[in-house]
Amino acid sequence: MKRKLINYICTVAMMVAGILSWDVSMVYAIDDSNAREIKFEGGNIKPDFNNLYWDIHNHINVTEEEKHEEMVIEYKEKLAEEARRKKEREERERALLKSMGLKSTNCIEFKIYKACERYHVPFSIVLAIARLETGWFTSDAYLYRNNPGGLSRNEIPLSFSSKDVGVDRFVKNLKENYFDEGLDTPYEIGQKYCPVNPDWASMVSRLMEYPVDYKYN
């Protein structure tokens, strides 16, 4: 669209230049189909400026319409691209769930996995800590306070508005206060996370050996 408009403007400029120099024998104007030759008589330019004005005026109006059409097309293409990416993401998640032996993205194990992916921390150790701290997700703190990591203040379990928020706070805490400080083994984490229990690290290590979909009976 811009190219065609520029061609029209260039045509007008060439015609004006011809009027000033009196040595131009012809110029070309580009319309929507083919080149249109404008000839002059006796070396003098005799363009129809009134028709040329309306030609350019109408062309600008068409250009605005084309811009609108392009906006609509781009919007539809954006929606299609978002739909494609969503479909691909869902397909990847289904494949991941299958490989992990899980049935739903709403299960706590998958929520923890996604949070670990988001914060770039090892999933196996984080899941093992959550299993230990919640008694395989059966504790009151987990069931009623949405607290999957045993987080507390003054020995009182913290409460969160949802499982998602609780998981995010749990994994973020491990990321910022443990892994970022170089504490990345059950033994190193245990000395700070649960110093009162000398068996904490060994229990976490054993729980790391269980498959993701293992359910404690």
XYZ file of C-alpha atoms in Angstrom:
217
model
C 0.000 0.000 0.000
C 2.756 2.459 0.929
C 4.600 1.668 -2.295
C 1.623 2.576 -4.466
C 1.012 5.816 -2.565
C 4.689 6.767 -2.910
C 4.468 6.127 -6.643
C 1.575 8.564 -6.926
C 3.452 11.205 -4.957
C 6.532 10.673 -7.109
C 4.386 11.158 -10.213
C 3.173 14.532 -8.944
C 6.743 15.536 -8.104
C 7.921 14.589 -11.598
C 5.107 16.569 -13.165
C 5.950 19.638 -11.102
C 9.590 19.231 -12.062
C 8.537 19.103 -15.698
C 6.584 22.324 -15.366
C 9.611 24.049 -13.910
C 12.141 22.697 -16.420
C 9.975 22.521 -19.605
C 12.106 19.651 -20.856
C 10.166 16.629 -19.746
C 8.436 14.712 -22.513
C 6.644 12.109 -20.440
C 6.247 10.623 -16.935
C 4.716 7.427 -15.656
C 2.027 7.053 -12.988
C 1.424 3.696 -11.395
C -2.174 2.677 -10.838
C -3.643 -0.549 -9.494
C -3.102 -2.423 -12.798
C -0.372 -1.285 -15.217
C 1.860 1.702 -15.865
C -0.048 4.646 -17.358
C 1.925 6.902 -19.730
C 1.219 10.608 -19.551
C 2.305 12.446 -22.715
C 2.785 16.121 -23.296
C 2.279 18.250 -26.388
C 4.980 20.492 -27.819
C 7.211 19.969 -24.837
C 4.710 21.662 -22.555
C 3.060 19.730 -19.743
C -0.698 19.680 -19.765
C -1.682 17.414 -16.876
C -5.203 17.239 -15.527
C -4.425 18.203 -11.932
C -8.084 18.030 -10.882
C -8.414 14.377 -11.924
C -5.002 13.577 -10.490
C -6.055 15.078 -7.149
C -9.134 12.872 -6.949
C -7.131 9.891 -8.132
C -4.718 10.345 -5.214
C -7.560 11.188 -2.815
C -9.424 7.988 -3.673
C -6.213 5.998 -3.497
C -5.582 7.244 0.046
C -9.109 6.188 1.039
C -8.512 2.726 -0.381
C -5.226 2.571 1.496
C -7.012 3.261 4.781
C -9.448 0.458 4.018
C -6.572 -1.846 3.193
C -4.888 -0.904 6.468
C -8.044 -1.924 8.321
C -8.169 -5.207 6.418
C -4.523 -5.854 7.243
C -5.198 -5.162 10.935
C -8.024 -7.692 10.887
C -5.841 -10.247 9.123
C -2.967 -9.696 11.563
C -5.360 -10.046 14.518
C -6.738 -13.313 13.143
C -3.217 -14.580 12.518
C -2.264 -13.670 16.096
C -5.253 -15.572 17.459
C -4.374 -18.558 15.285
C -0.765 -18.469 16.501
C -1.876 -18.288 20.140
C -4.235 -21.213 19.578
C -1.420 -23.204 17.955
C 0.940 -22.512 20.851
C -1.749 -23.413 23.375
C -2.383 -26.688 21.587
C 1.331 -27.483 21.510
C 1.653 -26.631 25.207
C -1.279 -28.880 26.090
C 0.168 -31.707 24.007
C 3.531 -31.353 25.769
C 1.838 -31.348 29.154
C -0.176 -34.463 28.293
C 3.004 -36.219 27.193
C 4.756 -35.081 30.367
C 1.889 -36.255 32.564
C 1.971 -39.633 30.856
C 5.723 -39.967 31.341
C 5.347 -39.070 35.023
C 2.418 -41.426 35.519
C 0.111 -38.571 36.522
C -3.469 -38.056 35.406
C -4.085 -34.333 35.789
C -2.289 -31.000 35.748
C -4.224 -30.197 38.933
C -2.463 -32.822 41.003
C -0.016 -31.527 43.601
C 2.952 -33.339 42.087
C 2.494 -31.566 38.759
C 2.024 -28.188 40.448
C 5.318 -28.690 42.253
C 6.990 -29.773 39.025
C 5.866 -26.607 37.201
C 7.042 -24.416 40.083
C 10.440 -26.135 40.059
C 10.633 -25.546 36.332
C 9.758 -21.891 36.866
C 12.400 -21.361 39.566
C 14.995 -23.695 38.020
C 15.406 -25.985 41.022
C 15.591 -29.820 41.096
C 12.154 -31.379 41.183
C 13.075 -34.677 42.841
C 14.423 -33.164 46.050
C 11.643 -30.563 46.298
C 8.941 -33.224 45.880
C 10.639 -35.407 48.500
C 10.694 -32.502 50.980
C 7.000 -31.824 50.358
C 6.128 -35.489 50.869
C 8.043 -35.597 54.139
C 6.716 -32.295 55.484
C 3.086 -33.129 54.720
C 3.095 -36.854 55.422
C 2.438 -37.602 51.751
C 0.055 -34.654 51.496
C -2.186 -35.709 54.368
C -1.296 -33.112 57.009
C -3.766 -30.496 58.235
C -1.333 -27.779 57.150
C -1.551 -29.027 53.586
C -5.256 -29.927 53.503
C -6.603 -26.858 55.297
C -3.862 -24.246 54.973
C -2.608 -25.017 51.441
C 0.883 -25.383 52.865
C 2.819 -28.127 51.032
C 6.252 -27.391 52.482
C 5.771 -27.228 56.226
C 6.468 -23.485 56.230
C 5.796 -21.871 59.577
C 6.333 -18.764 61.655
C 6.924 -19.101 65.378
C 6.117 -22.809 64.970
C 2.656 -21.957 63.587
C 2.009 -23.270 60.037
C 1.516 -20.555 57.452
C -1.733 -20.389 55.526
C -2.069 -19.644 51.808
C -5.060 -18.708 49.702
C -4.704 -21.677 47.343
C -2.591 -24.732 46.590
C -0.966 -22.855 43.725
C 0.084 -19.981 45.972
C 1.310 -22.372 48.647
C 3.386 -24.325 46.149
C 4.869 -21.147 44.704
C 5.877 -19.828 48.146
C 7.338 -23.203 49.122
C 9.492 -23.570 46.006
C 10.458 -19.888 45.964
C 11.639 -20.184 49.572
C 13.842 -23.162 48.673
C 15.183 -21.320 45.635
C 16.089 -18.071 47.386
C 17.147 -19.302 50.826
C 18.748 -22.628 50.009
C 19.682 -23.384 46.405
C 20.858 -19.831 45.682
C 23.101 -20.098 48.755
C 24.679 -23.289 47.493
C 22.673 -25.633 49.693
C 21.540 -28.267 47.208
C 21.712 -31.656 48.935
C 19.302 -33.111 51.514
C 22.022 -32.953 54.170
C 22.921 -29.296 53.501
C 19.283 -28.225 53.249
C 18.281 -30.203 56.353
C 20.741 -28.422 58.617
C 18.871 -25.184 57.981
C 15.388 -26.397 57.042
C 14.881 -28.769 59.947
C 17.904 -28.708 62.285
C 15.986 -30.326 65.162
C 15.548 -33.604 63.281
C 18.849 -35.424 62.602
C 17.022 -37.979 60.416
C 15.420 -35.380 58.146
C 18.095 -35.546 55.417
C 18.161 -39.333 55.254
C 14.346 -39.504 55.025
C 14.322 -36.962 52.197
C 16.996 -38.972 50.394
C 14.899 -42.145 50.624
C 11.777 -40.353 49.417
C 13.661 -39.118 46.375
C 13.876 -42.721 45.198
C 10.096 -43.134 44.923
C 8.517 -42.547 41.506
C 6.522 -39.382 40.990
C 3.196 -41.205 40.774
C 3.783 -43.294 43.891
C 0.909 -43.027 46.360
C 1.520 -43.788 49.991
C -1.009 -46.184 51.532
